[in-house]
XYZ file of C-alpha atoms in Angstrom:
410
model
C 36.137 106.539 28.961
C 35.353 106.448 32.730
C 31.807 106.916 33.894
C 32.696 109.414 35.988
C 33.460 112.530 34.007
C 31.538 115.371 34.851
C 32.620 117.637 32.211
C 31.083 118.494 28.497
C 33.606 116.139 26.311
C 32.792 114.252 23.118
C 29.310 114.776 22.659
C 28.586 114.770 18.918
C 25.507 116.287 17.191
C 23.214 113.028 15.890
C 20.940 113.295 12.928
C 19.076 110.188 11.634
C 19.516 109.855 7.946
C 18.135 106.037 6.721
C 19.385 105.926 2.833
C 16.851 105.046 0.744
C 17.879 101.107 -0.565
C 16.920 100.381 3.380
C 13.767 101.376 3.270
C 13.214 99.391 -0.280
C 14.837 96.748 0.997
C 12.325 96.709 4.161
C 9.481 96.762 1.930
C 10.581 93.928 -0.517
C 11.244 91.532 2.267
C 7.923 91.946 3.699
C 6.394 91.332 0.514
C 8.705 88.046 0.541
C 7.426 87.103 3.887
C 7.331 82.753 4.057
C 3.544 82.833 5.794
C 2.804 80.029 7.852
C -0.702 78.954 8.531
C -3.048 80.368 10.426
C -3.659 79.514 14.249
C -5.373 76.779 14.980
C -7.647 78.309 17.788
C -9.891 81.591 17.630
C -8.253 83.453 20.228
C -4.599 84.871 21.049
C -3.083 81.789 23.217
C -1.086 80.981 20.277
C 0.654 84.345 19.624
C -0.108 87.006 17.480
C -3.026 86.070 14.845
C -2.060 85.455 11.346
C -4.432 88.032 10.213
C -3.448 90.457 12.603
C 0.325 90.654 11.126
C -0.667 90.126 7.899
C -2.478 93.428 7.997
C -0.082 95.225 9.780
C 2.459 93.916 7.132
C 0.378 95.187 4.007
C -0.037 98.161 5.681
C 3.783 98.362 6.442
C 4.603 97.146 3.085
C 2.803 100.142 0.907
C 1.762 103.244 2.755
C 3.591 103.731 6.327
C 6.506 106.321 6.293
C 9.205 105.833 7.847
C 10.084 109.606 6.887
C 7.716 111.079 8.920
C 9.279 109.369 12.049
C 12.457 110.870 10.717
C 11.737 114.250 10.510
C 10.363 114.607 14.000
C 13.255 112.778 15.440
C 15.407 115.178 13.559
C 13.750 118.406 14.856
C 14.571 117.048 18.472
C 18.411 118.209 19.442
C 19.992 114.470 19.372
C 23.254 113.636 20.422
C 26.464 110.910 21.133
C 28.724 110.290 23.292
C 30.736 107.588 24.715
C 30.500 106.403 28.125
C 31.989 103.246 29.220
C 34.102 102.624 25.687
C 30.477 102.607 23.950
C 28.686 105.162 22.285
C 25.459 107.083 23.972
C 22.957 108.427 21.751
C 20.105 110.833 23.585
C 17.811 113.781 23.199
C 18.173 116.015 25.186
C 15.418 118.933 24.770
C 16.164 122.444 27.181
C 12.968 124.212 28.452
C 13.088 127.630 28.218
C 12.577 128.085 31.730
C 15.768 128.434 33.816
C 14.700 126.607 36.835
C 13.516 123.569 35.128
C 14.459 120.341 36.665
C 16.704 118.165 34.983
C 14.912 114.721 34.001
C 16.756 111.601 32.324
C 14.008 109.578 31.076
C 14.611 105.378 30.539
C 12.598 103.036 28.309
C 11.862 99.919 27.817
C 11.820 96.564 25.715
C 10.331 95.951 22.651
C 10.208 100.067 23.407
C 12.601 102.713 22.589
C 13.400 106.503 22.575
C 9.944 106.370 20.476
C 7.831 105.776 23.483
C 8.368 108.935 24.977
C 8.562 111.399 22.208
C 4.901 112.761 23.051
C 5.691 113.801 26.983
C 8.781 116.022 25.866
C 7.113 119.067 24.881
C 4.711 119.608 27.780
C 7.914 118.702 30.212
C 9.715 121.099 28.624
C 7.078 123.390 27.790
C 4.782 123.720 30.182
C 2.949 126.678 29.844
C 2.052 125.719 26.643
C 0.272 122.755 27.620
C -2.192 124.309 30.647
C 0.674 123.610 33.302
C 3.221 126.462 35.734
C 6.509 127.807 34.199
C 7.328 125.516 37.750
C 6.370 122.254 36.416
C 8.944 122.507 33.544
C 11.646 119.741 33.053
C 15.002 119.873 31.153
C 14.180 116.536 29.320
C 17.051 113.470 28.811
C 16.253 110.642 26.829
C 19.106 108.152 25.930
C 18.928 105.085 23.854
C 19.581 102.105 25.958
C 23.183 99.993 24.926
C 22.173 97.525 22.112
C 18.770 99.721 21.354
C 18.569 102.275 18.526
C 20.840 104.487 17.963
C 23.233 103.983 21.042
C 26.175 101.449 20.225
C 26.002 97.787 20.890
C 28.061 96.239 23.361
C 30.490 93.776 22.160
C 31.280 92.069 25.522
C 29.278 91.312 28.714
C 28.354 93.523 31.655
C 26.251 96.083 30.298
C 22.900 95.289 32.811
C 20.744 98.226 34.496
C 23.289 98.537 36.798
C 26.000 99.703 34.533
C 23.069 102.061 32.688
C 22.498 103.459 36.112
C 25.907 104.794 36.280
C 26.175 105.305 32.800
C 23.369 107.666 33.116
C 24.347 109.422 36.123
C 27.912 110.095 34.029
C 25.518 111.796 31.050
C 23.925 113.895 33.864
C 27.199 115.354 35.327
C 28.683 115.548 31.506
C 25.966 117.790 31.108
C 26.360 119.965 33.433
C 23.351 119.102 35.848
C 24.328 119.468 39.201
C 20.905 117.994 40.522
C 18.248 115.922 38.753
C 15.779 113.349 38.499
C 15.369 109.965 37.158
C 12.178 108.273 35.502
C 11.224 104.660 34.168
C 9.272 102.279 32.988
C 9.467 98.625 31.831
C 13.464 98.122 31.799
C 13.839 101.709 32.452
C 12.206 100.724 36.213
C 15.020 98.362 36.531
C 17.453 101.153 36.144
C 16.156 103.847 38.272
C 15.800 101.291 40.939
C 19.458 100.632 40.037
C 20.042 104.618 40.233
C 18.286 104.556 43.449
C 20.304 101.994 45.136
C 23.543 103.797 43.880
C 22.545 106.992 44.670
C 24.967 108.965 42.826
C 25.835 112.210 43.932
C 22.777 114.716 42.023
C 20.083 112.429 41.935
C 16.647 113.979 44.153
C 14.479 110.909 43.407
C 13.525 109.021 41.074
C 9.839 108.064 39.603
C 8.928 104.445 38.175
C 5.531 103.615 36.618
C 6.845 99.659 37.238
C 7.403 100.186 40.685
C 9.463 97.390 42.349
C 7.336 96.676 45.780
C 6.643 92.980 46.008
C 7.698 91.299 49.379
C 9.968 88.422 49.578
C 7.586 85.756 50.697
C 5.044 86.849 47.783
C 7.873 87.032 45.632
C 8.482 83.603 46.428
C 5.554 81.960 45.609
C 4.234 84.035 42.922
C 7.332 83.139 40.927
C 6.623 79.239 41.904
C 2.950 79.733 41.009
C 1.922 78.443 44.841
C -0.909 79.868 46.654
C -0.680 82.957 48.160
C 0.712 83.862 51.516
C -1.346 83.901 54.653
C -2.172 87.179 55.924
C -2.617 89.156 52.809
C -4.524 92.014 53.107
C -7.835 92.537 50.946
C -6.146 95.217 48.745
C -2.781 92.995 47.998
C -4.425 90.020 47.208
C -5.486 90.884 43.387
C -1.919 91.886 43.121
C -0.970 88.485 43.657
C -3.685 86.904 41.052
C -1.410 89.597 38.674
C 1.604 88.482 39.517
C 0.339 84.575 38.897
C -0.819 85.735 35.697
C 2.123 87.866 34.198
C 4.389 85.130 34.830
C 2.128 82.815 32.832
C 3.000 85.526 29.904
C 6.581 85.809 29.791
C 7.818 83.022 28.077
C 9.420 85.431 25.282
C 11.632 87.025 28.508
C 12.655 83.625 29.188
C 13.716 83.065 26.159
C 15.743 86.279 25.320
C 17.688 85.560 29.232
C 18.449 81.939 28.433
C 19.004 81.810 24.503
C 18.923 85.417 22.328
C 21.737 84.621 19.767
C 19.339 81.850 18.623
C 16.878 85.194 17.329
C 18.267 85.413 14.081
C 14.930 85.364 12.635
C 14.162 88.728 13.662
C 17.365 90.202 12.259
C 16.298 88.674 8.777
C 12.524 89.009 8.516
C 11.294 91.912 9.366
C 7.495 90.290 9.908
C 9.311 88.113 12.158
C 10.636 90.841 14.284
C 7.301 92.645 14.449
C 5.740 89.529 15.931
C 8.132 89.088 18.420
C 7.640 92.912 19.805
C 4.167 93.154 19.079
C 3.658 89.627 21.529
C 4.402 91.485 25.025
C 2.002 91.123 27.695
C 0.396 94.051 29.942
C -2.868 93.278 32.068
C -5.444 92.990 30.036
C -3.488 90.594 27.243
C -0.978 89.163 25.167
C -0.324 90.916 22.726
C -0.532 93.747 25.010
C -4.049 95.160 24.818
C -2.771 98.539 24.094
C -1.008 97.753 21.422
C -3.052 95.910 19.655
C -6.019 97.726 20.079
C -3.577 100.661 18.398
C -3.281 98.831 15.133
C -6.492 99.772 14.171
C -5.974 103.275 15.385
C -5.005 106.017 12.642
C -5.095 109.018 14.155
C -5.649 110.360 18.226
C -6.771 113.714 19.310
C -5.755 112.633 22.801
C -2.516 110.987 22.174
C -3.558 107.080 22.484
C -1.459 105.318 20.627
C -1.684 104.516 17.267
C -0.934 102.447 13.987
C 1.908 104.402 12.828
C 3.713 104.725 16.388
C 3.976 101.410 16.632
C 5.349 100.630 13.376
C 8.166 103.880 14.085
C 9.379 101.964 16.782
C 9.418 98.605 15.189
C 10.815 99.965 11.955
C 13.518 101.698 14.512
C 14.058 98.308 15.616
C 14.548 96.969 11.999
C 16.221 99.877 10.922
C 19.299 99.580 13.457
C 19.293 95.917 12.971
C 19.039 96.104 17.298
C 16.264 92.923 17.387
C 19.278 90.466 18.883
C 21.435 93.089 20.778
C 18.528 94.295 22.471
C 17.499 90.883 23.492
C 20.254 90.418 25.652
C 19.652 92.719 28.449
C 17.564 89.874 29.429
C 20.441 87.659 29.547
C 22.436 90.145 31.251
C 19.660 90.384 34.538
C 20.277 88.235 37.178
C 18.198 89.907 39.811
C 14.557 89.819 40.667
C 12.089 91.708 38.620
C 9.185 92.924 40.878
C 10.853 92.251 43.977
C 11.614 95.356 46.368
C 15.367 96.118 45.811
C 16.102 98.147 48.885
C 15.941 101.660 47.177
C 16.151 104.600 50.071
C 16.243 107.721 48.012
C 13.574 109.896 47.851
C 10.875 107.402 45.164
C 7.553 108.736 43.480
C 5.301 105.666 42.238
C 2.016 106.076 39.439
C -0.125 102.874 39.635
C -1.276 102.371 35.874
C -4.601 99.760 35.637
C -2.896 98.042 32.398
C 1.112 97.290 33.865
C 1.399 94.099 34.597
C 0.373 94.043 37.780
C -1.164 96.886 40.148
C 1.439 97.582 43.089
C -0.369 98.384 46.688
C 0.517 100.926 48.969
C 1.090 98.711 51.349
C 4.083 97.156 49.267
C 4.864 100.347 47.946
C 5.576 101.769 51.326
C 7.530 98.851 52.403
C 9.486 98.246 49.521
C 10.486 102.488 48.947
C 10.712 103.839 52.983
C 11.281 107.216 51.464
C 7.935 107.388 49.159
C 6.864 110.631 48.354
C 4.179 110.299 46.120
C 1.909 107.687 45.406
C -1.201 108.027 42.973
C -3.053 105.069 41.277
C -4.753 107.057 38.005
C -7.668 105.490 36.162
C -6.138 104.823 32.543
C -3.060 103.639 30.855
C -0.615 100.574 31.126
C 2.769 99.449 30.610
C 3.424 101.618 27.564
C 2.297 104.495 30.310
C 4.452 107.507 28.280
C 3.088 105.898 24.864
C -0.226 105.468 25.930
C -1.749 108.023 28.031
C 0.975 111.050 27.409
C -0.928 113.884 28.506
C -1.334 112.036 32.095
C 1.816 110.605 32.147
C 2.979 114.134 31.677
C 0.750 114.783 34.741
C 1.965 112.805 37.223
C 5.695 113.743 36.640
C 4.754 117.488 37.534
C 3.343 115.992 40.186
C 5.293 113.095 41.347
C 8.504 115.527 41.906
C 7.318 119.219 42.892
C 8.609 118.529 46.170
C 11.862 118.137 45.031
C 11.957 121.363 42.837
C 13.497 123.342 45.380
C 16.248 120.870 45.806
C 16.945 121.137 41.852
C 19.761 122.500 40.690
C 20.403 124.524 37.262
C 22.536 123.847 34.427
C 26.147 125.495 34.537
């Protein structure tokens, strides 16, 4: 089916419904997990800690519930449809309020449609949640090809910049005449991608990743050299950031030189929780964030916690999606932090814990058409996950100068 339809066709009502025997069978093979030793240092430079998996495995193993993440995926309206010869699975939540501004909302790896699951009610909802009946969103969350529910591709070619028109088909199929685009992580990669296509509808687009970095730092941050001359005081920790993410990224070389050789995480799922739980973000690997969440139980302020985490790896485990997700890496060819040329209207929200903190400066450079630009005091990579509440925030923010450009759906 061609990407560009515009009209409601094929778009199938989605309920998750895991049978039981899966679940079992989760549970006995973590109980059969083949432990190796523990590390032989007493920090994290060797990967995740053996006793750090171990008791998120027990854990896993005996009390989480995998039901629970169920249910609330089920009381979201979920959907399919096939774009491209592969099928699309999204939520897509209406706010009550008629001008709300249509929003399709990417993730990320080792993320999912589980990251953003906390932002949809106050985008949709507004007034429920301290904010205008102005601020509300139409909320559109797919599945990225070869994550969770969405179908895995079976041949080459499906990169951001096939999701970016993939996307902009699943606007116009339903029915939004005008919207916005947001992402993080891989999901930055694709709204960049959106932005450089610029697709008849799209207003702007927001990334919490934003792509600014110039070509000469580009350069030598990637080669690990010094620094450029003529940095400017504010730039220059961005470039110690950049030196030090790309010490951290050896698991993204892997999955864009060799993913078919992961067939450990499609068998164990231990071994597929250590391989998600060992991203980076600024302040570690494992991410800090993460981590730090494994000891959380509960959050009155929406900080992640124990049981998030394990709903998106178990999502992970559950759609067997640990290889085919692994090979959007293979499928980039581009430049990750590099400015890409994007000219369409571009909101950017500096988190402290991405990977690295973008300047102004670069921002400006890299998106000419920058309309908003806030660096906000907490939160990191897993931005949507993390902090949802401000997250929330700064997309009310980032595009109420577009409202009056948005269009309703008909």
């Amino acid at each position: 089916m061609s990407t560009t339809g515009e009209t409601a066709r094929d778009i199938r009502p989605f309920d998750v419904d895991v049978p039981q025997e899966e679940l079992d069978d989760l549970r006995r093979r973590i109980a059969a997990t083949n432990w190796p030793e523990k590390e032989t240092v007493t920090d994290q430079s060797q990967g995740v800690p053996l006793a750090m998996i171990q008791q998120l495995a027990r854990y896993w193993a005996t009390d989480y519930d995998w039901r629970a993440c169920e249910a609330r995926l089920n009381a979201l309206p979920q959907f399919i449809t096939e774009i491209d010869g592969l099928d699309i699975h999204f939520i897509h939540v209406r706010s009550r309020h008629d001008d709300a501004l249509p929003l399709v909302v990417n993730h990320g790896w080792p993320g999912s449609i589980i990251e953003q699951l906390k932002i949809i009610d106050p985008l949709t909802d507004p007034t429920a949640h301290g904010a205008n009946a102005t601020d509300a969103f139409h909320v559109v969350i797919p599945s990225m090809p070869g994550y969770g529910f969405s179908g895995k591709p079976t041949s080459t070619g499906w990169g951001p910049e096939r999701m970016a028109r993939a996307w902009a088909a699943l606007m116009g199929r339903l029915g939004y005449r005008r919207y916005v685009a947001q992402g993080g992580d891989w999901g930055a990669f694709v709204v960049d991608q959106m932005g450089l296509q610029a697709p008849a509808g799209l207003l702007g687009i927001h990334t919490n990743m934003p792509a600014t970095v110039p070509a000469d730092v580009d350069r030598a941050s990637l080669a690990g050299d010094p620094p450029p001359s003529g940095l400017a005081a504010e730039e220059r920790p961005a470039y110690d950031q950049l030196i030090r993410t790309y010490k951290q990224v050896d698991y993204a070389r892997y999955m864009a030189s060799r993913p078919q050789t992961l067939y450990g995480i499609a068998d164990s799922p231990v071994g597929l929780a250590a391989w998600l739980l060992d991203h980076n973000d600024a302040d570690g690997q494992p991410a800090a964030a993460v981590a730090s969440a494994l000891d959380r139980t509960t959050s009155a302020t929406g900080e992640l916690t124990r049981d998030e985490v394990l709903d998106n790896i178990t999502l992970y485990w559950l759609t067997n999606t640990g290889v085919s997700a692994s090979r959007l890496y293979w499928e980039y060819r581009g430049g990750f932090f590099n400015a890409k040329g994007v000219s369409v209207p571009v909101a950017v929200t500096v988190f402290p814990g991405e990977q690295y903190q973008a300047p102004r400066s670069w921002a400006e450079r890299a998106y000419p058409n920058l309309i908003y630009f806030n660096q906000v005091d907490r939160g990191g990579h897993f931005a949507a996950w993390e902090q949802p509440h401000l997250f929330t925030e700064e997309l009310r923010a980032a595009f109420r100068s577009l409202r009056q450009q948005g269009g309703r759906h008909e």
